[in-house]
Amino acid sequence: MIEFHAPAADAPELALSPLHRAAMLTLQHLVETGPIGLTPNYAMKRYFVTWAAEAFQWPGYLPEDLYAINKVLNEHDFPPLYALHDLLLSAKLVRRRKGHLHITKFGKDLLAHPGSLWIALAQHLLLASGHDDMLDVEWVSVLSAVNVEAHEGVSQTDFCRRLMGVEEGDYHLRSLIYVHVLRPLCWLGLLHDAGESRSERFFTKTALWPVALTFEDQPPLPPVTRH
C-alpha cells in the first residue's frame, strides 16, 4: 500500500517542486493582481506568460532558454505553464469566465495550505491526467518500482528496461515513459534529473520523496551511500 502525505506548510522540501512553486505563484497572482486574460482559444495572454517565465524560474525553461527559440512567448511556447493551466482547471483551483481565468474558493483555500496544494497537484497530475494509448500507467506499481530503482539512482535506459521491458532503441516508448512517468515526478519534486544531457538522464529520489510517500508493503531500503 502506498500513502500520500501532505508536507507541512513550512516544509523546506516543497521548494524542490517547480510545479508547486509555479502553482503558488499563479494563485497568488490571481489573488493580488486579479483574473488572467485569455485569448479566444482560451490560452493565457502573452503578458502573463512573460511574467510567468520570469517568476517561475523553471529549470530547463528559464527565460533565456525560452527566448533563445521564441521572439515572444505564447502559452504553448512554455510547456510547463501549458500543463499547469490544464492542471489548475482539472483540480478546480481556477475557472474560466468571461474571457478570464479566475481563482476559485477551493484555490484560495489551498493557497493558504501549501502542503494540501501539493497533494492536489500530485493526485491530478498522476492519477487524473490522460495518457498515450500505448502507455498504460499503473501508478501503484510504478511508484513502488521507482522507490526501489531510483533509491541509489537509475538511468532512464535502465529504468525503461527494468520497468517496462523497453529496449534502448525503442525511442518512442522511452519518450512516453519520460513524458508520462519520469518528468511528472520531477515536476512534483519527487525525482531529480541529474543527467548532464537529454541523452544521459539519471534520476534520484529527492528529500521530498520520503516526506510525501510511504510504502507499507515494502521492506525498508538500505541507507544510500553517496560518494
Short mmCIF file of C-alpha atoms in Angstrom, two decimals:
data_model
loop_
_atom_site.label_atom_id
_atom_site.label_comp_id
_atom_site.label_asym_id
_atom_site.label_seq_id
_atom_site.Cartn_x
_atom_site.Cartn_y
_atom_site.Cartn_z
CA MET A 1 0.00 0.00 0.00
CA ILE A 2 1.21 3.49 -0.89
CA GLU A 3 0.13 6.55 1.04
CA PHE A 4 0.49 10.18 0.00
CA HIS A 5 1.11 12.66 2.80
CA ALA A 6 0.68 16.42 2.70
CA PRO A 7 4.01 18.03 3.63
CA ALA A 8 3.92 20.61 6.40
CA ALA A 9 3.17 24.11 5.16
CA ASP A 10 6.68 25.24 6.01
CA ALA A 11 8.42 22.05 4.86
CA PRO A 12 11.60 23.10 3.03
CA GLU A 13 11.26 20.05 0.78
CA LEU A 14 8.33 21.71 -1.02
CA ALA A 15 10.85 24.04 -2.65
CA LEU A 16 12.07 21.04 -4.66
CA SER A 17 8.86 21.06 -6.73
CA PRO A 18 8.84 23.54 -9.62
CA LEU A 19 5.18 22.68 -10.23
CA HIS A 20 4.20 23.56 -6.67
CA ARG A 21 6.16 26.81 -6.81
CA ALA A 22 4.52 27.77 -10.12
CA ALA A 23 1.04 26.93 -8.82
CA MET A 24 1.58 29.01 -5.67
CA LEU A 25 2.84 31.97 -7.70
CA THR A 26 -0.05 31.74 -10.17
CA LEU A 27 -2.70 31.53 -7.45
CA GLN A 28 -1.06 34.42 -5.56
CA HIS A 29 -1.05 36.46 -8.79
CA LEU A 30 -4.77 35.81 -9.20
CA VAL A 31 -5.46 36.96 -5.65
CA GLU A 32 -3.19 40.01 -5.69
CA THR A 33 -3.48 41.18 -9.31
CA GLY A 34 -6.83 39.79 -10.44
CA PRO A 35 -8.07 37.47 -13.20
CA ILE A 36 -5.71 36.47 -16.00
CA GLY A 37 -6.76 37.41 -19.51
CA LEU A 38 -7.37 34.61 -22.01
CA THR A 39 -7.13 34.56 -25.79
CA PRO A 40 -10.11 33.47 -27.94
CA ASN A 41 -8.54 29.98 -27.86
CA TYR A 42 -8.52 30.05 -24.03
CA ALA A 43 -4.73 30.34 -23.72
CA MET A 44 -3.21 32.69 -21.18
CA LYS A 45 -2.33 36.03 -22.75
CA ARG A 46 1.26 36.96 -23.51
CA TYR A 47 1.64 39.44 -20.65
CA PHE A 48 1.09 36.65 -18.13
CA VAL A 49 3.27 34.14 -20.00
CA THR A 50 6.08 36.71 -19.97
CA TRP A 51 5.59 37.30 -16.25
CA ALA A 52 5.42 33.56 -15.52
CA ALA A 53 8.65 32.80 -17.37
CA GLU A 54 10.49 35.28 -15.15
CA ALA A 55 8.68 34.42 -11.93
CA PHE A 56 8.74 30.61 -12.16
CA GLN A 57 12.45 30.24 -12.98
CA TRP A 58 11.61 26.70 -14.10
CA PRO A 59 14.73 24.53 -14.59
CA GLY A 60 15.23 23.84 -18.29
CA TYR A 61 12.70 26.55 -19.18
CA LEU A 62 14.44 29.67 -17.91
CA PRO A 63 13.69 32.91 -19.76
CA GLU A 64 16.98 32.70 -21.67
CA ASP A 65 16.08 29.16 -22.77
CA LEU A 66 12.63 30.21 -23.96
CA TYR A 67 13.73 33.40 -25.72
CA ALA A 68 16.54 31.52 -27.47
CA ILE A 69 13.88 29.97 -29.72
CA ASN A 70 10.99 32.47 -29.44
CA LYS A 71 10.89 36.22 -30.00
CA VAL A 72 7.70 36.49 -27.95
CA LEU A 73 6.16 33.95 -25.62
CA ASN A 74 2.74 32.40 -26.08
CA GLU A 75 1.43 29.79 -23.65
CA HIS A 76 2.31 26.85 -25.90
CA ASP A 77 5.93 28.11 -26.04
CA PHE A 78 6.23 27.47 -22.28
CA PRO A 79 5.23 23.77 -21.86
CA PRO A 80 5.20 23.73 -18.03
CA LEU A 81 2.78 26.68 -17.98
CA TYR A 82 0.57 24.96 -20.55
CA ALA A 83 0.47 21.86 -18.32
CA LEU A 84 -0.09 23.92 -15.18
CA HIS A 85 -3.05 25.75 -16.76
CA ASP A 86 -4.75 22.45 -17.55
CA LEU A 87 -3.90 21.05 -14.12
CA LEU A 88 -5.33 24.03 -12.23
CA LEU A 89 -8.54 23.70 -14.22
CA SER A 90 -8.88 19.95 -13.71
CA ALA A 91 -8.23 20.33 -9.95
CA LYS A 92 -10.89 23.10 -9.86
CA LEU A 93 -8.44 25.61 -8.41
CA VAL A 94 -9.32 28.06 -11.19
CA ARG A 95 -12.20 28.51 -13.63
CA ARG A 96 -12.76 30.33 -16.91
CA ARG A 97 -15.34 33.08 -17.01
CA LYS A 98 -15.92 35.93 -19.47
CA GLY A 99 -12.55 35.65 -21.17
CA HIS A 100 -10.53 35.46 -17.99
CA LEU A 101 -9.11 32.89 -15.61
CA HIS A 102 -10.41 33.29 -12.05
CA ILE A 103 -9.32 31.66 -8.81
CA THR A 104 -11.97 29.55 -7.09
CA LYS A 105 -12.78 29.37 -3.38
CA PHE A 106 -11.05 25.98 -3.35
CA GLY A 107 -8.00 27.55 -4.94
CA LYS A 108 -7.89 30.25 -2.26
CA ASP A 109 -8.25 27.60 0.47
CA LEU A 110 -5.34 25.55 -0.87
CA LEU A 111 -3.20 28.65 -1.38
CA ALA A 112 -3.35 29.01 2.40
CA HIS A 113 -2.37 25.35 2.86
CA PRO A 114 0.69 24.66 0.67
CA GLY A 115 1.05 21.01 1.67
CA SER A 116 -2.55 20.25 0.70
CA LEU A 117 -1.99 22.11 -2.57
CA TRP A 118 0.93 19.79 -3.34
CA ILE A 119 -1.29 16.75 -2.69
CA ALA A 120 -3.99 18.09 -5.02
CA LEU A 121 -1.45 18.73 -7.76
CA ALA A 122 0.09 15.27 -7.33
CA GLN A 123 -3.22 13.45 -7.41
CA HIS A 124 -4.45 15.22 -10.52
CA LEU A 125 -1.13 15.08 -12.36
CA LEU A 126 -0.51 11.39 -11.68
CA LEU A 127 -3.97 9.89 -11.28
CA ALA A 128 -6.41 12.05 -13.21
CA SER A 129 -4.45 13.03 -16.33
CA GLY A 130 -4.80 11.20 -19.60
CA HIS A 131 -2.02 9.13 -21.13
CA ASP A 132 -0.98 7.94 -24.55
CA ASP A 133 -2.87 4.81 -25.61
CA MET A 134 0.45 2.94 -25.91
CA LEU A 135 1.35 3.56 -22.25
CA ASP A 136 -0.97 2.27 -19.54
CA VAL A 137 0.39 3.63 -16.28
CA GLU A 138 -0.46 1.75 -13.07
CA TRP A 139 0.83 4.22 -10.54
CA VAL A 140 0.88 1.86 -7.55
CA SER A 141 3.26 -0.44 -9.41
CA VAL A 142 5.20 2.43 -10.97
CA LEU A 143 5.82 4.26 -7.70
CA SER A 144 6.80 1.03 -5.97
CA ALA A 145 9.29 0.36 -8.76
CA VAL A 146 10.67 3.90 -8.67
CA ASN A 147 11.05 3.65 -4.90
CA VAL A 148 13.45 0.74 -5.40
CA GLU A 149 15.05 1.52 -8.77
CA ALA A 150 15.84 5.18 -8.01
CA HIS A 151 16.94 4.58 -4.42
CA GLU A 152 20.58 4.94 -5.36
CA GLY A 153 19.86 6.47 -8.75
CA VAL A 154 18.87 4.94 -12.07
CA SER A 155 19.41 5.92 -15.69
CA GLN A 156 16.44 6.38 -17.99
CA THR A 157 17.65 3.46 -20.09
CA ASP A 158 17.84 1.08 -17.13
CA PHE A 159 14.53 2.26 -15.74
CA CYS A 160 12.72 1.73 -19.05
CA ARG A 161 14.21 -1.71 -19.46
CA ARG A 162 13.50 -2.92 -15.91
CA LEU A 163 10.04 -1.43 -15.53
CA MET A 164 8.54 -1.71 -19.00
CA GLY A 165 10.84 -4.09 -20.84
CA VAL A 166 11.67 -1.30 -23.30
CA GLU A 167 14.89 -1.69 -25.24
CA GLU A 168 17.26 1.22 -25.70
CA GLY A 169 16.44 1.59 -29.38
CA ASP A 170 12.67 1.99 -28.84
CA TYR A 171 12.80 5.77 -28.70
CA HIS A 172 9.03 6.28 -28.91
CA LEU A 173 8.23 4.25 -25.79
CA ARG A 174 11.24 5.69 -23.97
CA SER A 175 9.88 9.15 -24.73
CA LEU A 176 6.40 8.21 -23.49
CA ILE A 177 7.80 6.87 -20.22
CA TYR A 178 9.75 10.07 -19.73
CA VAL A 179 6.80 12.36 -20.52
CA HIS A 180 4.15 10.44 -18.55
CA VAL A 181 6.17 8.96 -15.67
CA LEU A 182 9.62 10.43 -15.02
CA ARG A 183 9.00 14.08 -15.91
CA PRO A 184 5.83 14.42 -13.79
CA LEU A 185 7.71 13.00 -10.81
CA CYS A 186 10.48 15.55 -11.42
CA TRP A 187 7.97 18.40 -11.73
CA LEU A 188 6.40 17.35 -8.43
CA GLY A 189 9.84 17.43 -6.82
CA LEU A 190 9.92 13.70 -6.07
CA LEU A 191 12.73 12.90 -8.52
CA HIS A 192 15.80 14.86 -9.55
CA ASP A 193 17.18 14.59 -13.08
CA ALA A 194 20.92 14.54 -12.51
CA GLY A 195 21.82 13.72 -16.10
CA GLU A 196 24.18 16.01 -17.93
CA SER A 197 22.18 15.90 -21.16
CA ARG A 198 18.85 14.69 -22.52
CA SER A 199 20.56 11.54 -23.79
CA GLU A 200 22.11 10.81 -20.38
CA ARG A 201 19.22 11.29 -17.95
CA PHE A 202 19.88 9.91 -14.47
CA PHE A 203 17.22 10.05 -11.77
CA THR A 204 17.49 10.06 -8.00
CA LYS A 205 14.82 10.40 -5.33
CA THR A 206 14.73 13.78 -3.59
CA ALA A 207 14.28 14.64 0.07
CA LEU A 208 10.57 15.21 -0.67
CA TRP A 209 10.05 11.54 -1.58
CA PRO A 210 10.11 10.12 1.99
CA VAL A 211 8.20 13.15 3.30
CA ALA A 212 5.31 12.70 0.85
CA LEU A 213 5.23 8.93 0.28
CA THR A 214 5.26 5.79 2.43
CA PHE A 215 5.31 2.19 1.19
CA GLU A 216 3.81 -0.11 3.78
CA ASP A 217 4.20 -3.33 1.79
CA GLN A 218 7.91 -2.92 1.05
CA PRO A 219 10.82 -3.78 3.36
CA PRO A 220 12.99 -0.84 4.47
CA LEU A 221 15.60 0.14 1.92
CA PRO A 222 19.26 0.35 2.93
CA PRO A 223 20.88 3.75 3.56
CA VAL A 224 22.12 5.40 0.38
CA THR A 225 25.88 5.74 0.07
CA ARG A 226 26.93 9.00 -1.59
CA HIS A 227 30.47 9.44 -2.89
#
